[in-house]
Tab-separated table of C-alpha atoms in Angstrom:
chain	number	residue	atom	x	y	z
A	1	UNK	CA	0.000	0.000	0.000
A	2	UNK	CA	1.290	3.459	-0.879
A	3	UNK	CA	-0.014	6.685	0.602
A	4	UNK	CA	1.193	10.068	-0.643
A	5	UNK	CA	0.778	13.489	0.867
A	6	UNK	CA	1.266	16.353	-1.566
A	7	UNK	CA	1.892	20.041	-0.890
A	8	UNK	CA	2.915	21.768	-4.079
A	9	UNK	CA	5.058	23.369	-5.441
A	10	UNK	CA	7.339	25.612	-3.456
A	11	UNK	CA	11.096	25.138	-3.791
A	12	UNK	CA	12.444	27.484	-1.170
A	13	UNK	CA	11.880	25.474	1.984
A	14	UNK	CA	10.921	26.784	5.412
A	15	UNK	CA	13.423	29.581	5.740
A	16	UNK	CA	15.906	27.382	7.576
A	17	UNK	CA	17.522	25.763	4.557
A	18	UNK	CA	21.211	24.968	4.716
A	19	UNK	CA	23.198	25.436	1.529
A	20	UNK	CA	25.639	22.617	0.790
A	21	UNK	CA	29.338	23.387	0.641
A	22	UNK	CA	30.091	20.564	-1.784
A	23	UNK	CA	32.857	18.674	-0.036
A	24	UNK	CA	32.739	15.968	-2.699
A	25	UNK	CA	35.222	13.110	-2.676
A	26	UNK	CA	38.408	15.196	-2.662
A	27	UNK	CA	39.169	14.755	1.047
A	28	UNK	CA	38.644	10.939	1.121
A	29	UNK	CA	40.824	10.563	-1.989
A	30	UNK	CA	43.509	12.792	-0.488
A	31	UNK	CA	43.386	10.888	2.823
A	32	UNK	CA	43.854	7.574	1.043
A	33	UNK	CA	46.738	9.019	-0.977
A	34	UNK	CA	48.458	10.184	2.223
A	35	UNK	CA	48.010	6.766	3.843
A	36	UNK	CA	49.506	4.958	0.830
A	37	UNK	CA	52.310	7.522	0.611
A	38	UNK	CA	53.164	6.743	4.235
A	39	UNK	CA	53.287	3.026	3.436
A	40	UNK	CA	55.622	3.768	0.527
A	41	UNK	CA	57.804	5.787	2.891
A	42	UNK	CA	58.017	2.814	5.244
A	43	UNK	CA	59.128	0.573	2.379
A	44	UNK	CA	61.704	3.186	1.399
A	45	UNK	CA	63.037	3.069	4.950
A	46	UNK	CA	63.676	-0.669	4.608
A	47	UNK	CA	65.162	-0.252	1.124
A	48	UNK	CA	67.630	2.428	2.215
A	49	UNK	CA	68.857	0.277	5.096
A	50	UNK	CA	69.255	-2.934	3.059
A	51	UNK	CA	72.388	-3.432	0.969
A	52	UNK	CA	71.576	-6.905	-0.342
A	53	UNK	CA	69.398	-9.945	0.255
A	54	UNK	CA	71.222	-13.280	0.091
A	55	UNK	CA	69.887	-16.783	0.532
A	56	UNK	CA	66.664	-18.111	2.035
A	57	UNK	CA	67.446	-16.697	5.476
A	58	UNK	CA	68.022	-13.263	3.950
A	59	UNK	CA	64.728	-13.321	2.072
A	60	UNK	CA	62.809	-14.511	5.134
A	61	UNK	CA	64.297	-11.948	7.519
A	62	UNK	CA	63.872	-9.258	4.864
A	63	UNK	CA	60.215	-10.177	4.549
A	64	UNK	CA	59.915	-10.118	8.341
A	65	UNK	CA	61.377	-6.606	8.488
A	66	UNK	CA	59.029	-5.345	5.762
A	67	UNK	CA	55.906	-6.863	7.330
A	68	UNK	CA	56.958	-5.629	10.775
A	69	UNK	CA	57.448	-2.062	9.558
A	70	UNK	CA	54.148	-2.069	7.695
A	71	UNK	CA	52.356	-3.579	10.703
A	72	UNK	CA	53.771	-0.868	12.976
A	73	UNK	CA	52.682	1.806	10.527
A	74	UNK	CA	49.288	0.121	10.144
A	75	UNK	CA	48.703	0.234	13.907
A	76	UNK	CA	49.256	3.997	13.914
A	77	UNK	CA	46.861	4.462	10.982
A	78	UNK	CA	44.198	2.286	12.639
A	79	UNK	CA	44.266	4.415	15.774
A	80	UNK	CA	44.236	7.630	13.755
A	81	UNK	CA	41.107	6.511	11.893
A	82	UNK	CA	39.307	6.018	15.202
A	83	UNK	CA	40.566	9.210	16.867
A	84	UNK	CA	37.313	10.975	15.855
A	85	UNK	CA	39.182	13.995	14.555
A	86	UNK	CA	36.465	16.414	13.353
A	87	UNK	CA	38.368	17.526	10.246
A	88	UNK	CA	38.422	13.941	8.980
A	89	UNK	CA	35.128	12.734	10.411
A	90	UNK	CA	33.021	15.566	8.964
A	91	UNK	CA	34.554	15.343	5.491
A	92	UNK	CA	35.052	11.582	5.085
A	93	UNK	CA	32.223	10.246	7.229
A	94	UNK	CA	32.251	8.116	10.358
A	95	UNK	CA	30.958	5.017	8.588
A	96	UNK	CA	33.537	5.207	5.801
A	97	UNK	CA	36.360	5.645	8.303
A	98	UNK	CA	34.991	2.698	10.273
A	99	UNK	CA	35.086	0.570	7.104
A	100	UNK	CA	38.661	1.701	6.429
A	101	UNK	CA	39.516	0.821	10.031
A	102	UNK	CA	37.971	-2.654	9.722
A	103	UNK	CA	39.760	-3.389	6.425
A	104	UNK	CA	43.022	-1.955	7.751
A	105	UNK	CA	42.671	-4.077	10.877
A	106	UNK	CA	42.503	-7.244	8.801
A	107	UNK	CA	45.579	-6.212	6.812
A	108	UNK	CA	47.480	-5.213	9.935
A	109	UNK	CA	46.763	-8.447	11.811
A	110	UNK	CA	47.795	-10.424	8.720
A	111	UNK	CA	51.049	-8.440	8.579
A	112	UNK	CA	51.689	-9.102	12.278
A	113	UNK	CA	51.149	-12.836	11.819
A	114	UNK	CA	53.429	-12.856	8.768
A	115	UNK	CA	56.079	-10.876	10.655
A	116	UNK	CA	56.087	-13.320	13.568
A	117	UNK	CA	56.261	-16.435	11.369
A	118	UNK	CA	58.914	-15.023	9.028
A	119	UNK	CA	61.163	-13.735	11.802
A	120	UNK	CA	61.092	-17.084	13.640
A	121	UNK	CA	61.711	-19.028	10.433
A	122	UNK	CA	64.451	-16.735	9.166
A	123	UNK	CA	66.327	-16.574	12.494
A	124	UNK	CA	66.023	-20.361	12.815
A	125	UNK	CA	67.901	-20.756	9.525
A	126	UNK	CA	70.566	-18.276	10.609
A	127	UNK	CA	71.139	-19.893	14.016
A	128	UNK	CA	70.555	-23.495	12.828
A	129	UNK	CA	67.988	-24.074	15.563
A	130	UNK	CA	64.432	-25.307	15.640
A	131	UNK	CA	61.459	-22.936	15.615
A	132	UNK	CA	60.533	-23.690	19.244
A	133	UNK	CA	64.052	-22.957	20.532
A	134	UNK	CA	64.245	-19.852	18.357
A	135	UNK	CA	60.909	-18.604	19.639
A	136	UNK	CA	62.080	-19.066	23.235
A	137	UNK	CA	65.302	-17.175	22.463
A	138	UNK	CA	63.462	-14.296	20.805
A	139	UNK	CA	60.935	-13.906	23.613
A	140	UNK	CA	63.322	-14.273	26.556
A	141	UNK	CA	66.633	-12.870	25.329
A	142	UNK	CA	65.767	-9.960	23.025
A	143	UNK	CA	64.910	-6.560	24.555
A	144	UNK	CA	61.237	-5.563	24.814
A	145	UNK	CA	60.105	-8.915	23.444
A	146	UNK	CA	58.096	-10.032	26.475
A	147	UNK	CA	55.929	-6.942	26.072
A	148	UNK	CA	55.771	-7.520	22.317
A	149	UNK	CA	54.548	-11.081	22.917
A	150	UNK	CA	51.781	-9.800	25.172
A	151	UNK	CA	50.911	-7.258	22.469
A	152	UNK	CA	50.706	-10.036	19.866
A	153	UNK	CA	48.301	-12.040	22.031
A	154	UNK	CA	46.131	-8.990	22.714
A	155	UNK	CA	46.035	-7.990	19.061
A	156	UNK	CA	45.106	-11.447	17.815
A	157	UNK	CA	42.501	-11.775	20.568
A	158	UNK	CA	40.955	-8.451	19.553
A	159	UNK	CA	40.900	-9.614	15.947
A	160	UNK	CA	39.038	-12.775	16.934
A	161	UNK	CA	36.315	-10.935	18.875
A	162	UNK	CA	36.010	-8.448	16.006
A	163	UNK	CA	35.249	-11.188	13.489
A	164	UNK	CA	31.697	-10.960	12.187
A	165	UNK	CA	30.644	-14.327	13.584
A	166	UNK	CA	31.903	-13.425	17.067
A	167	UNK	CA	30.406	-9.937	17.074
A	168	UNK	CA	26.942	-11.325	16.362
A	169	UNK	CA	27.114	-13.222	19.650
A	170	UNK	CA	27.985	-10.325	21.945
A	171	UNK	CA	26.510	-7.011	22.914
A	172	UNK	CA	27.838	-3.885	21.239
A	173	UNK	CA	28.976	-2.509	24.596
A	174	UNK	CA	30.991	-5.660	25.389
A	175	UNK	CA	32.681	-5.637	22.005
A	176	UNK	CA	33.397	-1.907	22.319
A	177	UNK	CA	35.269	-2.245	25.597
A	178	UNK	CA	37.155	-5.369	24.534
A	179	UNK	CA	38.304	-3.365	21.512
A	180	UNK	CA	40.176	-1.008	23.839
A	181	UNK	CA	42.767	-3.801	24.193
A	182	UNK	CA	44.125	-2.516	20.861
A	183	UNK	CA	45.438	0.592	22.611
A	184	UNK	CA	47.333	-1.509	25.139
A	185	UNK	CA	48.673	-3.813	22.421
A	186	UNK	CA	50.065	-0.899	20.397
A	187	UNK	CA	51.635	0.608	23.517
A	188	UNK	CA	53.324	-2.679	24.466
A	189	UNK	CA	54.587	-3.329	20.932
A	190	UNK	CA	56.086	0.112	20.357
A	191	UNK	CA	59.284	-0.455	22.342
A	192	UNK	CA	60.396	-3.574	20.518
A	193	UNK	CA	60.161	-1.809	17.156
A	194	UNK	CA	62.834	0.713	18.159
A	195	UNK	CA	64.906	-1.715	20.239
A	196	UNK	CA	65.161	-4.473	17.610
A	197	UNK	CA	64.365	-2.854	14.269
A	198	UNK	CA	67.523	-2.515	12.188
A	199	UNK	CA	66.028	0.546	10.460
A	200	UNK	CA	65.801	2.414	13.784
A	201	UNK	CA	68.867	1.244	15.715
A	202	UNK	CA	71.345	3.157	13.560
A	203	UNK	CA	69.163	6.008	12.301
A	204	UNK	CA	68.193	8.945	14.480
A	205	UNK	CA	65.966	10.510	11.751
A	206	UNK	CA	64.025	7.237	11.441
A	207	UNK	CA	63.514	7.025	15.214
A	208	UNK	CA	62.459	10.678	15.325
A	209	UNK	CA	59.930	10.180	12.526
A	210	UNK	CA	58.499	7.078	14.232
A	211	UNK	CA	58.185	8.889	17.556
A	212	UNK	CA	56.529	11.844	15.807
A	213	UNK	CA	53.992	9.557	14.095
A	214	UNK	CA	52.978	7.756	17.262
A	215	UNK	CA	53.006	10.811	19.521
A	216	UNK	CA	50.806	12.734	17.072
A	217	UNK	CA	48.288	9.894	16.944
A	218	UNK	CA	48.387	9.529	20.739
A	219	UNK	CA	47.779	13.258	21.200
A	220	UNK	CA	44.772	13.191	18.849
A	221	UNK	CA	43.334	10.160	20.642
A	222	UNK	CA	43.719	11.623	24.116
A	223	UNK	CA	42.311	14.991	23.053
A	224	UNK	CA	39.322	13.964	20.940
A	225	UNK	CA	38.386	10.649	22.586
A	226	UNK	CA	38.809	11.664	26.221
A	227	UNK	CA	39.502	15.337	27.010
A	228	UNK	CA	37.061	17.004	24.597
A	229	UNK	CA	34.046	14.931	25.797
A	230	UNK	CA	34.833	15.790	29.428
A	231	UNK	CA	35.312	19.474	28.595
A	232	UNK	CA	32.032	19.637	26.681
A	233	UNK	CA	30.120	17.789	29.376
A	234	UNK	CA	31.236	20.351	31.955
A	235	UNK	CA	30.609	23.316	29.653
A	236	UNK	CA	27.244	22.423	28.112
A	237	UNK	CA	25.637	20.552	31.036
A	238	UNK	CA	23.181	18.616	28.880
A	239	UNK	CA	20.162	17.077	30.608
A	240	UNK	CA	17.063	15.155	29.621
A	241	UNK	CA	14.186	17.624	29.350
A	242	UNK	CA	11.447	15.104	28.587
A	243	UNK	CA	10.271	12.105	26.568
A	244	UNK	CA	7.642	11.675	23.871
A	245	UNK	CA	6.437	8.282	22.609
A	246	UNK	CA	6.142	8.556	18.828
A	247	UNK	CA	5.013	5.047	17.814
A	248	UNK	CA	5.245	1.510	19.206
A	249	UNK	CA	8.789	1.058	20.504
A	250	UNK	CA	9.929	4.521	19.334
A	251	UNK	CA	10.603	7.386	21.739
A	252	UNK	CA	11.941	10.906	21.272
A	253	UNK	CA	14.331	12.191	23.936
A	254	UNK	CA	14.337	15.974	24.287
A	255	UNK	CA	17.552	17.429	25.689
A	256	UNK	CA	18.453	20.857	26.960
A	257	UNK	CA	21.747	22.471	27.880
A	258	UNK	CA	23.875	25.587	27.809
A	259	UNK	CA	25.348	27.128	24.643
A	260	UNK	CA	24.496	24.075	22.552
A	261	UNK	CA	24.962	26.091	19.359
A	262	UNK	CA	28.717	26.054	20.083
A	263	UNK	CA	28.712	22.302	19.347
A	264	UNK	CA	28.313	23.134	15.655
A	265	UNK	CA	25.882	20.275	15.037
A	266	UNK	CA	24.196	20.069	11.641
A	267	UNK	CA	21.104	18.229	10.399
A	268	UNK	CA	22.020	14.652	9.506
A	269	UNK	CA	24.767	14.302	12.108
A	270	UNK	CA	24.786	12.181	15.252
A	271	UNK	CA	26.284	12.158	18.729
A	272	UNK	CA	27.447	9.351	20.949
A	273	UNK	CA	25.194	9.686	23.973
A	274	UNK	CA	26.141	8.626	27.486
A	275	UNK	CA	23.213	8.874	29.909
A	276	UNK	CA	24.457	9.128	33.491
A	277	UNK	CA	21.943	6.818	35.087
A	278	UNK	CA	22.304	3.250	36.419
A	279	UNK	CA	22.636	0.721	33.626
A	280	UNK	CA	23.438	3.302	30.931
A	281	UNK	CA	26.341	5.429	32.191
A	282	UNK	CA	29.079	3.015	31.153
A	283	UNK	CA	28.453	3.070	27.402
A	284	UNK	CA	28.038	5.736	24.720
A	285	UNK	CA	25.787	4.758	21.804
A	286	UNK	CA	25.331	6.638	18.507
A	287	UNK	CA	21.942	8.226	17.828
A	288	UNK	CA	21.156	10.804	15.148
A	289	UNK	CA	19.537	14.158	15.723
A	290	UNK	CA	15.907	13.883	14.623
A	291	UNK	CA	15.324	17.639	14.426
A	292	UNK	CA	17.498	20.626	13.486
A	293	UNK	CA	19.646	21.605	16.491
A	294	UNK	CA	18.774	24.774	18.394
A	295	UNK	CA	20.799	26.922	20.780
A	296	UNK	CA	19.222	25.314	23.844
A	297	UNK	CA	17.573	22.168	22.549
A	298	UNK	CA	18.519	18.879	20.879
A	299	UNK	CA	16.376	15.857	20.104
A	300	UNK	CA	16.998	12.233	19.253
A	301	UNK	CA	14.382	9.656	18.279
A	302	UNK	CA	15.246	6.057	19.091
A	303	UNK	CA	13.678	2.719	18.229
A	304	UNK	CA	13.997	-0.041	20.818
A	305	UNK	CA	16.362	-2.494	19.121
A	306	UNK	CA	18.432	-3.614	22.101
A	307	UNK	CA	18.893	-3.214	25.833
A	308	UNK	CA	20.372	0.277	25.639
A	309	UNK	CA	17.856	1.767	23.209
A	310	UNK	CA	14.897	0.184	25.034
A	311	UNK	CA	16.085	1.632	28.342
A	312	UNK	CA	15.874	5.185	26.992
A	313	UNK	CA	12.075	5.032	27.277
A	314	UNK	CA	12.544	4.934	31.069
A	315	UNK	CA	14.772	8.013	31.346
A	316	UNK	CA	13.741	10.616	33.871
A	317	UNK	CA	13.788	14.378	33.241
A	318	UNK	CA	16.905	15.926	34.703
A	319	UNK	CA	19.183	12.962	33.903
A	320	UNK	CA	22.681	14.228	33.079
A	321	UNK	CA	24.009	13.421	29.606
A	322	UNK	CA	27.454	13.406	28.040
A	323	UNK	CA	27.286	13.957	24.295
A	324	UNK	CA	30.353	13.180	22.179
A	325	UNK	CA	30.206	14.790	18.766
A	326	UNK	CA	28.806	15.880	16.445
A	327	UNK	CA	29.969	13.142	14.083
A	328	UNK	CA	29.279	12.106	10.528
A	329	UNK	CA	29.243	13.617	7.040
A	330	UNK	CA	25.604	12.805	6.242
A	331	UNK	CA	24.829	16.498	5.737
A	332	UNK	CA	23.966	19.000	3.028
A	333	UNK	CA	27.687	19.220	2.270
A	334	UNK	CA	27.455	15.923	0.404
A	335	UNK	CA	25.062	17.247	-2.213
A	336	UNK	CA	26.276	17.663	-5.781
A	337	UNK	CA	22.987	19.200	-6.903
A	338	UNK	CA	23.144	22.479	-8.860
A	339	UNK	CA	22.826	25.623	-6.751
A	340	UNK	CA	19.766	26.689	-8.738
A	341	UNK	CA	16.631	24.583	-8.201
A	342	UNK	CA	18.277	21.460	-6.694
A	343	UNK	CA	16.233	18.263	-6.503
A	344	UNK	CA	16.698	15.853	-3.612
A	345	UNK	CA	15.161	12.497	-2.719
A	346	UNK	CA	15.237	11.347	0.902
A	347	UNK	CA	14.712	7.584	1.128
A	348	UNK	CA	14.109	6.244	4.641
A	349	UNK	CA	13.428	2.806	6.040
A	350	UNK	CA	12.238	2.245	9.612
A	351	UNK	CA	14.349	4.073	12.191
A	352	UNK	CA	16.398	5.550	9.342
A	353	UNK	CA	13.886	8.383	9.275
A	354	UNK	CA	15.631	10.184	12.163
A	355	UNK	CA	18.498	11.944	10.324
A	356	UNK	CA	16.344	12.369	7.211
A	357	UNK	CA	13.609	14.128	9.158
A	358	UNK	CA	16.135	16.854	10.109
A	359	UNK	CA	17.349	17.098	6.511
A	360	UNK	CA	13.775	17.185	5.223
A	361	UNK	CA	13.216	20.435	7.075
A	362	UNK	CA	16.465	22.127	6.113
A	363	UNK	CA	17.689	21.031	2.680
A	364	UNK	CA	17.197	23.690	-0.006
A	365	UNK	CA	15.286	23.257	-3.243
A	366	UNK	CA	12.711	20.632	-4.229
A	367	UNK	CA	12.731	17.775	-1.735
A	368	UNK	CA	10.800	14.494	-1.890
A	369	UNK	CA	10.645	12.052	1.009
A	370	UNK	CA	9.866	8.335	0.596
A	371	UNK	CA	9.373	6.634	3.954
A	372	UNK	CA	9.015	2.823	4.090
A	373	UNK	CA	7.713	0.911	7.103
A	374	UNK	CA	6.180	-2.486	7.769
A	375	UNK	CA	2.959	-1.165	9.310
A	376	UNK	CA	1.199	2.214	9.331
A	377	UNK	CA	1.677	2.460	13.099
A	378	UNK	CA	5.449	2.158	12.606
A	379	UNK	CA	5.605	5.504	10.761
A	380	UNK	CA	7.300	7.578	13.450
A	381	UNK	CA	7.092	11.394	13.358
A	382	UNK	CA	4.396	11.282	10.664
A	383	UNK	CA	2.609	14.375	11.936
A	384	UNK	CA	5.828	16.395	11.811
A	385	UNK	CA	6.670	15.144	8.327
A	386	UNK	CA	3.241	16.133	7.015
A	387	UNK	CA	3.574	19.583	8.576
A	388	UNK	CA	7.013	20.104	7.035
A	389	UNK	CA	5.769	18.953	3.629
A	390	UNK	CA	2.873	21.406	3.781
A	391	UNK	CA	5.052	24.286	4.984
A	392	UNK	CA	7.766	23.945	2.380
A	393	UNK	CA	5.738	22.673	-0.548
A	394	UNK	CA	7.352	19.244	-0.576
A	395	UNK	CA	6.069	15.750	-1.270
A	396	UNK	CA	6.145	12.835	1.142
A	397	UNK	CA	5.231	9.242	0.213
A	398	UNK	CA	4.539	6.626	2.876
A	399	UNK	CA	5.079	3.070	1.637
A	400	UNK	CA	3.848	0.507	4.143
A	401	UNK	CA	3.482	-3.236	4.084
A	402	UNK	CA	0.310	-5.167	3.641
A	403	UNK	CA	-1.111	-7.987	5.776
A	404	UNK	CA	1.586	-10.005	7.502
A	405	UNK	CA	4.114	-7.187	7.224
A	406	UNK	CA	4.748	-7.773	3.519
A	407	UNK	CA	6.539	-4.774	1.991
A	408	UNK	CA	6.332	-3.819	-1.689
A	409	UNK	CA	9.599	-4.591	-3.510
A	410	UNK	CA	12.062	-1.736	-3.739
A	411	UNK	CA	12.703	-1.527	-7.482
A	412	UNK	CA	13.733	1.103	-10.002
A	413	UNK	CA	10.238	1.068	-11.526
A	414	UNK	CA	8.542	1.540	-8.136
A	415	UNK	CA	10.792	4.491	-7.269
A	416	UNK	CA	10.371	6.069	-10.690
A	417	UNK	CA	6.585	5.993	-10.259
A	418	UNK	CA	6.907	7.912	-6.987
A	419	UNK	CA	9.649	10.323	-8.082
A	420	UNK	CA	9.495	11.705	-11.628
A	421	UNK	CA	12.868	12.550	-13.146
A	422	UNK	CA	14.544	10.353	-10.533
A	423	UNK	CA	17.942	10.343	-12.267
A	424	UNK	CA	18.218	14.128	-11.778
A	425	UNK	CA	17.937	13.856	-7.973
A	426	UNK	CA	20.505	13.784	-5.217
A	427	UNK	CA	19.588	10.876	-2.946
A	428	UNK	CA	20.078	10.610	0.819
A	429	UNK	CA	19.468	7.052	1.976
A	430	UNK	CA	19.163	5.693	5.503
A	431	UNK	CA	17.651	2.431	6.673
A	432	UNK	CA	18.393	-1.187	7.641
A	433	UNK	CA	21.323	-2.794	5.774
A	434	UNK	CA	19.154	-5.004	3.542
A	435	UNK	CA	16.863	-2.165	2.575
A	436	UNK	CA	19.836	0.139	1.931
A	437	UNK	CA	21.508	-2.344	-0.427
A	438	UNK	CA	18.259	-2.955	-2.313
A	439	UNK	CA	17.726	0.800	-2.611
A	440	UNK	CA	21.221	1.346	-4.002
A	441	UNK	CA	20.652	-1.279	-6.680
A	442	UNK	CA	17.265	0.195	-7.590
A	443	UNK	CA	18.626	3.734	-7.764
A	444	UNK	CA	21.537	2.694	-9.969
A	445	UNK	CA	19.126	0.812	-12.254
A	446	UNK	CA	17.002	3.967	-12.458
A	447	UNK	CA	19.970	5.954	-13.724
A	448	UNK	CA	21.064	7.740	-10.553
A	449	UNK	CA	24.836	8.162	-10.581
A	450	UNK	CA	26.739	6.415	-7.822
A	451	UNK	CA	28.332	9.642	-6.600
A	452	UNK	CA	24.872	11.177	-6.093
A	453	UNK	CA	23.709	8.416	-3.730
A	454	UNK	CA	24.634	9.354	-0.161
A	455	UNK	CA	24.357	6.678	2.483
A	456	UNK	CA	25.755	6.578	5.971
A	457	UNK	CA	25.515	3.433	8.028
A	458	UNK	CA	25.065	3.861	11.766
A	459	UNK	CA	26.202	0.370	12.719
A	460	UNK	CA	29.879	0.478	13.600
């Protein structure tokens, strides 16, 4: 069943429109180029310190040095990607950086495993000893190697709990705190790189560059992951102002505080919210703003999908809140639409309506919203969406399932019927993973260019 509400044909919005700044893909491309340039620099460091490679032992130890250097560099990059630096987060996007972090983690762990195996094998050939004896010698007799061994165990353990099959079996909060073992592993491994790495032992510039890399990353982590949240919590003093139940299992949390405009939040972004009440204070979960931010008021709308989100319906007014953010690049900046008469489609599924509701009110030009849900009663914020559509002369389509929760297929033809001239639209997409993938395929089949489809996943 499809229901459409029409309010035609204004294109100017409600007077609160935010003009996009067109960040494009330049920053992500530049960031990737810098990362690969750093990897090339690490290889150059090995090359400049290696006169020749002779025999099987030489090739094995050479491979161990290369994989060790790249693994050390990879650890620094992994931590940098999760430092939540605003300049990177707001231009690249939290979800994209999380994907880079996950892929980089797999590469880095593989490099660590290769480094360990190659160094044991190569040194065994040099010393004419077995791998067990050589392992014992490396761990007990070489400087900093006991700490490096502990780092190896921590890193491989973190990799195991981060595997998709393992993550499905544990709560997000548990996985999140176990992941902090990465910090300890990198700290423990750092010493053995300088104490045993041939590239660093005889080269002060190499040691200085390595220290500079790690100290810079450590400073960014300490500042943005720990000090800034504490500073903002003390300065803005955010509290729960009240709750509103929007639909079955969906609640809006209204928050108030001091000088909230200084946070610089924009429609489409999210915060990591830590509610200082029993059972919730120990974890910070990401929830999007469901309304444009105001100087003294913020709002999130949350669907009960787990223990943390369900508990928000029991919050009491006055509860203190720590808000880390704003994060994400799911904003008007992503739009590539022309400055004159831009056309935008907002495509939401389920709880994905929350960031799109804020964008629906503020994006300039001609905006169409398509909101899919299983049942009519699951359409959260419907009254607000209708009011926005009427005020700005926009169109909103509600697509809900039939008996038994059956949802109409998400195809190029179905979208084209709802949105004329679909290929000329910028598209902002937010919804469950399956719906998002189906929507991407349908949009591409309808002629929408890949670079004009903007999607940010909020599962990290």
